[in-house]
Short mmCIF file of C-alpha atoms and ligand atoms in Angstrom, two decimals:
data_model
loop_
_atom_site.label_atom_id
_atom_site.label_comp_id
_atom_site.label_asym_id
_atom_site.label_seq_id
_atom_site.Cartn_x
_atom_site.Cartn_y
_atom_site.Cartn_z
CA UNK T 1 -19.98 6.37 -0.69
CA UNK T 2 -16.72 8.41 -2.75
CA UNK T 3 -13.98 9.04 -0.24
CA UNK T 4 -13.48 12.58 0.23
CA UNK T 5 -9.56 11.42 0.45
CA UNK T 6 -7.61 8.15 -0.59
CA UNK T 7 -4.86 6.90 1.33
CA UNK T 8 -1.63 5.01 1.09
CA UNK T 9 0.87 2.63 2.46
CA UNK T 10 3.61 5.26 2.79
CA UNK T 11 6.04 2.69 4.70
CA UNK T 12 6.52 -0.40 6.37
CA UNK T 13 8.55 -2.12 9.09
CA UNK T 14 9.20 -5.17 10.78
CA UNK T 15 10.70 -6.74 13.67
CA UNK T 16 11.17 -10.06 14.99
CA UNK T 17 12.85 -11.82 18.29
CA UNK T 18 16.03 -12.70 17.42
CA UNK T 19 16.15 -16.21 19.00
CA UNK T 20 15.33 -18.78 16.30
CA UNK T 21 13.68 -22.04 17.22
CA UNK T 22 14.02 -24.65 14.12
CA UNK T 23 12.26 -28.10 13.65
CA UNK T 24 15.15 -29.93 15.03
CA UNK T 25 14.91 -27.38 18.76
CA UNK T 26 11.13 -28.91 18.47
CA UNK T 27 12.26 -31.99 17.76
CA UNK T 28 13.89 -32.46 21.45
CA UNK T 29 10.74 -31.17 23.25
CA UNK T 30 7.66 -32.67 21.61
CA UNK T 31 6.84 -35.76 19.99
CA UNK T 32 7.31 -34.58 16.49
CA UNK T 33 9.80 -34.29 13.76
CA UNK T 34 11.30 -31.92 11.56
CA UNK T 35 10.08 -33.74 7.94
CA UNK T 36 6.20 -34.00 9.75
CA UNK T 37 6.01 -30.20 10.03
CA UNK T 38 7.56 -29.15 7.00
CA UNK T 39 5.91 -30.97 4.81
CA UNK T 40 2.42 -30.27 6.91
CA UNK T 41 3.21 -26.77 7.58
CA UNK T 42 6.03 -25.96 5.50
CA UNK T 43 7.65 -23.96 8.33
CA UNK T 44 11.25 -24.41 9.19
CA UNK T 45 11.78 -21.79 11.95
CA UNK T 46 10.44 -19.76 13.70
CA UNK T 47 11.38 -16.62 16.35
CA UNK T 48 10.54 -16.50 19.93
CA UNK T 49 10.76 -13.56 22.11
CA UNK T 50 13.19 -12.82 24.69
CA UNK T 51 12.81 -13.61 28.49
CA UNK T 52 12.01 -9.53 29.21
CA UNK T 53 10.03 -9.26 26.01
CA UNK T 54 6.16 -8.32 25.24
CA UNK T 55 4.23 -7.35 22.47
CA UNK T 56 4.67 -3.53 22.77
CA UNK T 57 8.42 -3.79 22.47
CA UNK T 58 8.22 -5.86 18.88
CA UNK T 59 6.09 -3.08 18.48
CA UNK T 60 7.98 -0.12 19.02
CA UNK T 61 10.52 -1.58 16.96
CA UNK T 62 8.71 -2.13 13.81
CA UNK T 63 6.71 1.29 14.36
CA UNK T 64 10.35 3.03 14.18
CA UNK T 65 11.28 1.33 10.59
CA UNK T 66 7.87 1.87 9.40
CA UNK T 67 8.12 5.72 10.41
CA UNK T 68 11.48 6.03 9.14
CA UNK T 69 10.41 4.54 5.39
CA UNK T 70 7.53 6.92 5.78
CA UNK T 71 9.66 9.60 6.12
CA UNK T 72 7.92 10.88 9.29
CA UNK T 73 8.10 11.61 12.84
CA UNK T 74 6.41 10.04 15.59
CA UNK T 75 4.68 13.66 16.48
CA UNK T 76 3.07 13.68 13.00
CA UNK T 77 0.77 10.51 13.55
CA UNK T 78 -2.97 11.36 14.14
CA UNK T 79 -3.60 8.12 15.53
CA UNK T 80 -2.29 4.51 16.32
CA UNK T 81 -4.31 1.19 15.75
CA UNK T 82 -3.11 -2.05 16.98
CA UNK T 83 -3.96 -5.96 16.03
CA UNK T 84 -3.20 -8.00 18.34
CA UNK T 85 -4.42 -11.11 20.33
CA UNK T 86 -1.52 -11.08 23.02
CA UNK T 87 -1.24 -7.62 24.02
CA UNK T 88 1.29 -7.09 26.94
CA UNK T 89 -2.08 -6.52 29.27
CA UNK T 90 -5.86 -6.92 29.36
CA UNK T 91 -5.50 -3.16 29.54
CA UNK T 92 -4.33 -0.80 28.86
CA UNK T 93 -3.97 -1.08 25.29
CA UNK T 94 -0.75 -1.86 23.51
CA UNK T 95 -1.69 0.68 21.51
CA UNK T 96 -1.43 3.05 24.17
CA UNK T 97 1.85 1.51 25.88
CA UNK T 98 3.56 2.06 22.43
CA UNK T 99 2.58 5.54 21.89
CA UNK T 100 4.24 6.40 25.38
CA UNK T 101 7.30 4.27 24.25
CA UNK T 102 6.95 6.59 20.64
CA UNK T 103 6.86 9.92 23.05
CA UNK T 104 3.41 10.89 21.35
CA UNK T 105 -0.22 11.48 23.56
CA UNK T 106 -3.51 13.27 22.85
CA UNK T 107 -4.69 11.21 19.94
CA UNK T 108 -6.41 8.13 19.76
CA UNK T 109 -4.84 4.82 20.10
CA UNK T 110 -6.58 1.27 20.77
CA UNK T 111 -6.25 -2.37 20.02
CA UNK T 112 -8.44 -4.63 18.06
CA UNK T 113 -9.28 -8.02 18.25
CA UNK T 114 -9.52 -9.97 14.79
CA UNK T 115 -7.51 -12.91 16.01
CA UNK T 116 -5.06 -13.36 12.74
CA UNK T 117 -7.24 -10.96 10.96
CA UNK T 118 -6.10 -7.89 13.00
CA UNK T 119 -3.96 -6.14 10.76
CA UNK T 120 -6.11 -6.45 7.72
CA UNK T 121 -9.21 -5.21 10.32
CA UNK T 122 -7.04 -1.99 11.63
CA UNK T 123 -5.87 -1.07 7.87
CA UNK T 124 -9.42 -0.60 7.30
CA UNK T 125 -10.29 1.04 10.34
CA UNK T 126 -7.23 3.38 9.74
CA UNK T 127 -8.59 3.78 5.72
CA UNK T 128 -11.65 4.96 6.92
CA UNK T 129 -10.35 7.80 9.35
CA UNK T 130 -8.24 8.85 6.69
CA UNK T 131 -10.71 8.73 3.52
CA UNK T 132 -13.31 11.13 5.59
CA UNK T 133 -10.43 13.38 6.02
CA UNK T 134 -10.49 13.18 9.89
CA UNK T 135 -6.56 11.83 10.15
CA UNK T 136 -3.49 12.07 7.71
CA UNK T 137 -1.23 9.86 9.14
CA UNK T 138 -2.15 6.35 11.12
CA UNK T 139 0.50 3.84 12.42
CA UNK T 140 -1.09 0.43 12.07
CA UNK T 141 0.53 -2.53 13.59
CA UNK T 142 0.27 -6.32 13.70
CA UNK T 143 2.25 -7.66 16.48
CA UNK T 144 1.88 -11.09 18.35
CA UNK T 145 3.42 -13.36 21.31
CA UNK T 146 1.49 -16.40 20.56
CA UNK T 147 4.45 -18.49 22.23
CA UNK T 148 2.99 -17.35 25.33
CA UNK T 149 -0.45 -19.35 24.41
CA UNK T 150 1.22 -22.37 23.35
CA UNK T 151 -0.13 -25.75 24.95
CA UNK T 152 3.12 -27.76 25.44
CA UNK T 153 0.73 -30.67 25.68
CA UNK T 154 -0.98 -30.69 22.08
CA UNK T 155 1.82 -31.24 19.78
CA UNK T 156 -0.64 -30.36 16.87
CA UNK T 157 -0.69 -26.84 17.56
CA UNK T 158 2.64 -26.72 19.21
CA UNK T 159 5.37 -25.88 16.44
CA UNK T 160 2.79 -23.80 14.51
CA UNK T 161 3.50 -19.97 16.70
CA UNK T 162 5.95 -17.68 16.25
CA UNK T 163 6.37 -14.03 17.62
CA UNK T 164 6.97 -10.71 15.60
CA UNK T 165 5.48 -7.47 14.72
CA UNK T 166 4.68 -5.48 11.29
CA UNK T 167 4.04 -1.91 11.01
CA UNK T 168 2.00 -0.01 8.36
CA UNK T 169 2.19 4.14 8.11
CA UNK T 170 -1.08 5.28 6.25
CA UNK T 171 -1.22 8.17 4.55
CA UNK T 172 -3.41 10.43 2.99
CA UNK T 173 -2.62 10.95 -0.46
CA UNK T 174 -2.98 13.34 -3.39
CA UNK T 175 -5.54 12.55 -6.34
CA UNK T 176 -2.79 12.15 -8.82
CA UNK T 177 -0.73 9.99 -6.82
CA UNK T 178 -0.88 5.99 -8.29
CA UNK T 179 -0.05 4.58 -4.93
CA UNK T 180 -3.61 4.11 -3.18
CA UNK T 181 -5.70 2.01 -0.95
CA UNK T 182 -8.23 0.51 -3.45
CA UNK T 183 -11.19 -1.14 -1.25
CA UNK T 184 -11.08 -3.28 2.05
CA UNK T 185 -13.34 -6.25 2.82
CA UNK T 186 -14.41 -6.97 6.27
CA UNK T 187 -16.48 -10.64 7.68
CA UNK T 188 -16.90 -12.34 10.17
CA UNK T 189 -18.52 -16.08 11.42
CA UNK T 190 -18.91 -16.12 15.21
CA UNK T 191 -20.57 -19.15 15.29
CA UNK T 192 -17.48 -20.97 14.58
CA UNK T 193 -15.56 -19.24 17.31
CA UNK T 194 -14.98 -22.12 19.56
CA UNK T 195 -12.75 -23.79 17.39
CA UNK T 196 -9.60 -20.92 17.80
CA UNK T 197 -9.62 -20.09 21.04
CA UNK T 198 -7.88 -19.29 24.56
CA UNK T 199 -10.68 -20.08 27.14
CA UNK T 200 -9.59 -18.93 30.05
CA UNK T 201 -8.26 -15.31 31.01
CA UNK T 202 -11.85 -13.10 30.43
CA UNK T 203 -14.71 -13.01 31.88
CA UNK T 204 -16.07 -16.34 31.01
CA UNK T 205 -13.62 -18.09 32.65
CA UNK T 206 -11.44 -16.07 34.82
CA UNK T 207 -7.83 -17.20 36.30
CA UNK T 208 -7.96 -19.66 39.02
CA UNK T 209 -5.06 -22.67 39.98
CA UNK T 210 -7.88 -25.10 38.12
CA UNK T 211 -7.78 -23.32 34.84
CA UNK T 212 -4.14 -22.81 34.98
CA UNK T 213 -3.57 -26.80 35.82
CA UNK T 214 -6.39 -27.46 33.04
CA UNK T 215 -4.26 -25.29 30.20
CA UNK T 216 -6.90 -22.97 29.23
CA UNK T 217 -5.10 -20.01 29.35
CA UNK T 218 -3.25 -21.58 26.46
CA UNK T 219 -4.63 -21.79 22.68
CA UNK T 220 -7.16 -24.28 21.63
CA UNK T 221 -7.40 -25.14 17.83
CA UNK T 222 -9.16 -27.58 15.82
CA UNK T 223 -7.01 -27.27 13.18
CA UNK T 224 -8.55 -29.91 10.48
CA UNK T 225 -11.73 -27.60 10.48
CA UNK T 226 -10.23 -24.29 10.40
CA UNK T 227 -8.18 -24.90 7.21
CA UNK T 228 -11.25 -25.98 5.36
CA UNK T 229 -12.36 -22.68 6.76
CA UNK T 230 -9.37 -20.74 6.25
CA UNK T 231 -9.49 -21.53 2.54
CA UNK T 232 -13.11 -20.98 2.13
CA UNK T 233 -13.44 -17.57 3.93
CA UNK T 234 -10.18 -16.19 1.88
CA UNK T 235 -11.39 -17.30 -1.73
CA UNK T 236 -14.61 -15.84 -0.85
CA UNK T 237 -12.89 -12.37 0.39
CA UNK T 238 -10.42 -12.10 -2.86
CA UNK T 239 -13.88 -12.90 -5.19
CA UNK T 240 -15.67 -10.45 -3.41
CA UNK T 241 -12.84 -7.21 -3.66
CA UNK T 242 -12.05 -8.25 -7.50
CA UNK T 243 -15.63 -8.71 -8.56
CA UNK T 244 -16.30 -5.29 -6.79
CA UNK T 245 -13.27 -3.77 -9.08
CA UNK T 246 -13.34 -5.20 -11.94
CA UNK T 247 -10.47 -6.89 -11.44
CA UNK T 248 -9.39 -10.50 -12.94
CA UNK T 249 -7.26 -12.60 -11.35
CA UNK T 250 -4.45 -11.89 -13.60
CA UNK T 251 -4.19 -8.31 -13.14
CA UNK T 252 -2.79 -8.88 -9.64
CA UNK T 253 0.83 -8.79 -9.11
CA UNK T 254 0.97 -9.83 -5.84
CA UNK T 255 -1.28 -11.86 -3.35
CA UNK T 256 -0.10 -11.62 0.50
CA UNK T 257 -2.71 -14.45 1.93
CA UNK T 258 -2.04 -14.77 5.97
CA UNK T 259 0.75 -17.30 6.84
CA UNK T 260 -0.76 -20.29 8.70
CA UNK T 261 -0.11 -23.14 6.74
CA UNK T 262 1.43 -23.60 3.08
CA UNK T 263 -1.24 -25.90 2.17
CA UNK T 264 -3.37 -23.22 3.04
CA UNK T 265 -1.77 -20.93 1.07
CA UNK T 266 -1.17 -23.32 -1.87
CA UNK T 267 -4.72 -24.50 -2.17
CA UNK T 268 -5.90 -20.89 -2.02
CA UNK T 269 -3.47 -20.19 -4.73
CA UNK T 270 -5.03 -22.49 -6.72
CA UNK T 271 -8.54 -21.92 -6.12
CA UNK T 272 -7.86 -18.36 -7.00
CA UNK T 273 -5.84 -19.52 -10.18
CA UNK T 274 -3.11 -17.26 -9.44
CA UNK T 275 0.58 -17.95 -10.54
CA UNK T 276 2.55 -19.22 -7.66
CA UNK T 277 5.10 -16.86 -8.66
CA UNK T 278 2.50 -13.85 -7.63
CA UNK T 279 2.35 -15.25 -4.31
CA UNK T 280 4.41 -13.85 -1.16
CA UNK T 281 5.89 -16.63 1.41
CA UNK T 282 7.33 -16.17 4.55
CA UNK T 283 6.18 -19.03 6.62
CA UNK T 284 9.33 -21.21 6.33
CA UNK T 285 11.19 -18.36 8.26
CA UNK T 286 8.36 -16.91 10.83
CA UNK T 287 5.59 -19.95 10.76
CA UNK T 288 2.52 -17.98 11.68
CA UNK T 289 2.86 -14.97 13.62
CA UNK T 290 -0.65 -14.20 13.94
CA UNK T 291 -1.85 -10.44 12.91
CA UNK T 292 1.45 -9.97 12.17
CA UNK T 293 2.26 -12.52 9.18
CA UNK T 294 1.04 -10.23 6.45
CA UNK T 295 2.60 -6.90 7.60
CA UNK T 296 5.46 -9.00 7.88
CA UNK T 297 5.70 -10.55 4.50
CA UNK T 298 4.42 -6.88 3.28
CA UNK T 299 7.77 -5.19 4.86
CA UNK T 300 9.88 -7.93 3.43
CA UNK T 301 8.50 -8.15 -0.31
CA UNK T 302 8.52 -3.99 -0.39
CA UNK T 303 12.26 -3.88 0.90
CA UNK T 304 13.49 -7.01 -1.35
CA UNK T 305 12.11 -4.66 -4.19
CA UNK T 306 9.54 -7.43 -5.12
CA UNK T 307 7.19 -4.92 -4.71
CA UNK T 308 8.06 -2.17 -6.94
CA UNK T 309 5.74 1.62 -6.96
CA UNK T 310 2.28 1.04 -8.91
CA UNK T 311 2.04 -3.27 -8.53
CA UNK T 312 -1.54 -4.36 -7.95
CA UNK T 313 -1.47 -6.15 -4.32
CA UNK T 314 -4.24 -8.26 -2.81
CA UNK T 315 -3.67 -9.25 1.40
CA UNK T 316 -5.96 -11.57 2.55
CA UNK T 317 -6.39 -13.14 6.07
CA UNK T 318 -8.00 -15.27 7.97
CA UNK T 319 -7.98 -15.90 11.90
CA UNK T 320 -9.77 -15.86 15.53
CA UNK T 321 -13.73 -15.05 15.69
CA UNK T 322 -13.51 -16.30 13.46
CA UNK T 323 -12.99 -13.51 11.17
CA UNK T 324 -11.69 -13.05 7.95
CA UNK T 325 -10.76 -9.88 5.41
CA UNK T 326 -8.92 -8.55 2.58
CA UNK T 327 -6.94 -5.05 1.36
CA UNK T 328 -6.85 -4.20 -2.64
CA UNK T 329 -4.09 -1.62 -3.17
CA UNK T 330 -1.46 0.18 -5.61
CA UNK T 331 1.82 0.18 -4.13
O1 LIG C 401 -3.78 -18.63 12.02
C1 LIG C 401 -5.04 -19.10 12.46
C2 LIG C 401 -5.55 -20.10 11.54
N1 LIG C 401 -4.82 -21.32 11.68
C3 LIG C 401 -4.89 -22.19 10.69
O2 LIG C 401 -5.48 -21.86 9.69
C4 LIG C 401 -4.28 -23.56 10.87
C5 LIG C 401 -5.14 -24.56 10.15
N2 LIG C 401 -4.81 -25.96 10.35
C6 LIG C 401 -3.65 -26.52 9.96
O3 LIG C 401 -2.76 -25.86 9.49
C7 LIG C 401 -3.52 -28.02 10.09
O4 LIG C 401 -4.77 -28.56 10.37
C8 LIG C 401 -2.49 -28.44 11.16
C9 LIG C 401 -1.08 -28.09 10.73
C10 LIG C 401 -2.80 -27.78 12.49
C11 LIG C 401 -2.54 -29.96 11.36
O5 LIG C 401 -2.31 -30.62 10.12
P1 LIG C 401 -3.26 -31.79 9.64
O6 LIG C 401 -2.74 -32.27 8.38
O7 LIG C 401 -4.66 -31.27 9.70
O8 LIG C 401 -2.98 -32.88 10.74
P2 LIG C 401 -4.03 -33.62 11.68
O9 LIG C 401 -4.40 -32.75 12.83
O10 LIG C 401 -5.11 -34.23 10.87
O11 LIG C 401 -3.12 -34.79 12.21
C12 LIG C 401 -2.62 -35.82 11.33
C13 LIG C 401 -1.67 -36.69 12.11
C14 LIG C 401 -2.26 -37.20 13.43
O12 LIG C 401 -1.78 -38.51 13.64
P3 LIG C 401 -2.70 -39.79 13.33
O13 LIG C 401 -3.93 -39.61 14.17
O14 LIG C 401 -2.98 -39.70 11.86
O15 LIG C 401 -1.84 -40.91 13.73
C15 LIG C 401 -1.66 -36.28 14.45
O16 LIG C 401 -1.56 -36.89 15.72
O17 LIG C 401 -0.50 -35.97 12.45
C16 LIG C 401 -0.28 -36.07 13.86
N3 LIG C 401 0.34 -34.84 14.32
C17 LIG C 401 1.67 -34.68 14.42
N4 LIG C 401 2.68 -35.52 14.19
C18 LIG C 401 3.94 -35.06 14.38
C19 LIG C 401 -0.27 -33.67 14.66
N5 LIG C 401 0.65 -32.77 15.01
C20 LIG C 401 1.86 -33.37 14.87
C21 LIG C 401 3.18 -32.94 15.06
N6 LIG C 401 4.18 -33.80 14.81
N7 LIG C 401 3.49 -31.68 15.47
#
């Protein structure tokens, strides 16, 4: 089906902690070393959140810059969307705790789960609230605390987390303007779901002293499997979005592929047969921040100028569900 309206990324914003936690602060607390997770990972820091810290603060903050390169108000949103696997609750929504902290009530605001594949998940959402011509303006945000879920026992997931938030204004947009929101591609696998998970906080397993003293309110990974995964479900995403455009490889200008490992990313890279060059990192700096690694990396490339108005970008993700997803626009 024709839109009746496109949309666009009108501005971006980002915030993160500002303690930084390198591989040498890991170093003293785990049984690893700096050279092991660089050269596994390729992170070298990472940002963890303040004592009186929570998701809807890192928010708020990166919903403010976003706004303000949007050149809006809070008052003019029609609606707020937020990815996240570590809201500050079970409920209510983050979504709804930031719009009080934004001053703004009486339109719709909820959080989605799509593990690292939550901000790529609420862009579309958003995109299709906006293309029917229900909504002109949507605040979407990525924002995690995953050092909350770390398991100080398994090393191997450990000194992978970091905490931040990335904010996306979407906008509807004229006909004539370049800038626009090309396609969106959603999936999902859920019978792979026990591999990424936090057991223990829902339904299925709810809080007692035994699942506290057993760790499984913290996050469970088997990460040898998911990468194979990780790779697999992103080619298949960025095949599937160029194919449906017409696109080669080559015409992209940018990818933004979620930021959980740099072999990931490299071997995607190659798989795709994209330059390197085209490729946006931020891992070293953030590791992986969940839903919030491409918004993240978006903000960054945009303000840097890497990004310039009318460049072909591809994000990609893959996370939690498990899920996975990608956005095709012109910036
Ligand atoms: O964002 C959601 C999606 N997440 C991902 O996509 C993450 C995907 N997975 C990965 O990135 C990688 O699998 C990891 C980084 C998690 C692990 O890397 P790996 O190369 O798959 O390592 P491994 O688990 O196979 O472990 C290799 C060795 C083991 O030692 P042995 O058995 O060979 O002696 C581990 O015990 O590395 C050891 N090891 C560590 N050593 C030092 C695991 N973690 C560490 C550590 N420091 N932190």
């Amino acid at each position: 089906m024709n839109p009746l309206y496109d949309a666009k990324i009108a501005g971006t914003g980002k915030y993160v902690p500002k303690k930084i936690v390198n591989n040498l602060d890991l170093e003293k607390k785990l049984d690893t070393s700096d050279e092991w997770i660089r050269t596994r990972t390729g992170m070298w820091e990472r940002r963890y959140k303040s004592e009186d810290e929570a998701s809807s603060d890192l928010a708020y903050e990166a919903a403010l810059r976003a706004l303000e390169a949007a050149n809006l108000k809070a008052k003019d949103l029609d609606m707020v969307v937020v990815g996240t696997i570590s809201p500050d609750h079970s409920f209510p929504s983050t979504a709804c705790i930031l719009s009080k902290k934004l001053g703004i009530k009486d339109i719709p605001a909820f959080d989605l789960s799509a593990g690292c594949s939550g901000f790529i998940y609420a862009t579309s959402v958003a995109l299709q609230f906006i293309s029917t011509g229900n909504y002109k303006n949507v605040l979407v945000v990525g924002v995690e605390i995953l050092t909350t879920l770390i398991n100080w026992q398994d090393r191997g997931t450990a000194v992978l987390f970091g905490d931040g938030a990335g904010a996306a204004i979407l906008t509807r947009t004229e006909r004539n303007d370049v800038s626009k929101i090309l396609d969106s591609d959603l999936s999902s696998d859920g019978t792979f779901g026990e591999l990424l998970i936090q057991e223990a906080g829902g339904s299925r397993c709810p809080a007692s002293i035994e699942s506290v003293k057993n760790n499984k309110h913290t996050l469970y990974m088997e990460g040898n499997k998911i990468f194979k995964l990780a790779v697999r479900s992103m080619q298949a995403s960025c095949e599937k979005i160029l194919k449906r455009n017409n696109l080669d490889i080559k015409k992209i200008d940018w990818l933004i592929p979620h930021q959980a490992n740099f072999r990931i990313i490299e071997t995607l890279g190659k798989k795709l047969h994209i330059d390197s060059g085209k490729v946006i990192v931020t891992i070293d700096k953030y590791a992986n921040t969940s839903s919030s690694t491409i918004p993240i990396a978006l903000d960054e490339a945009i303000k840097s100028k890497k990004i310039r108005k009318g460049d072909l970008v591809l994000l990609v993700a893959f996370g939690a569900g498990l899920t996975s997803g990608s956005i095709l626009l012109r910036f």
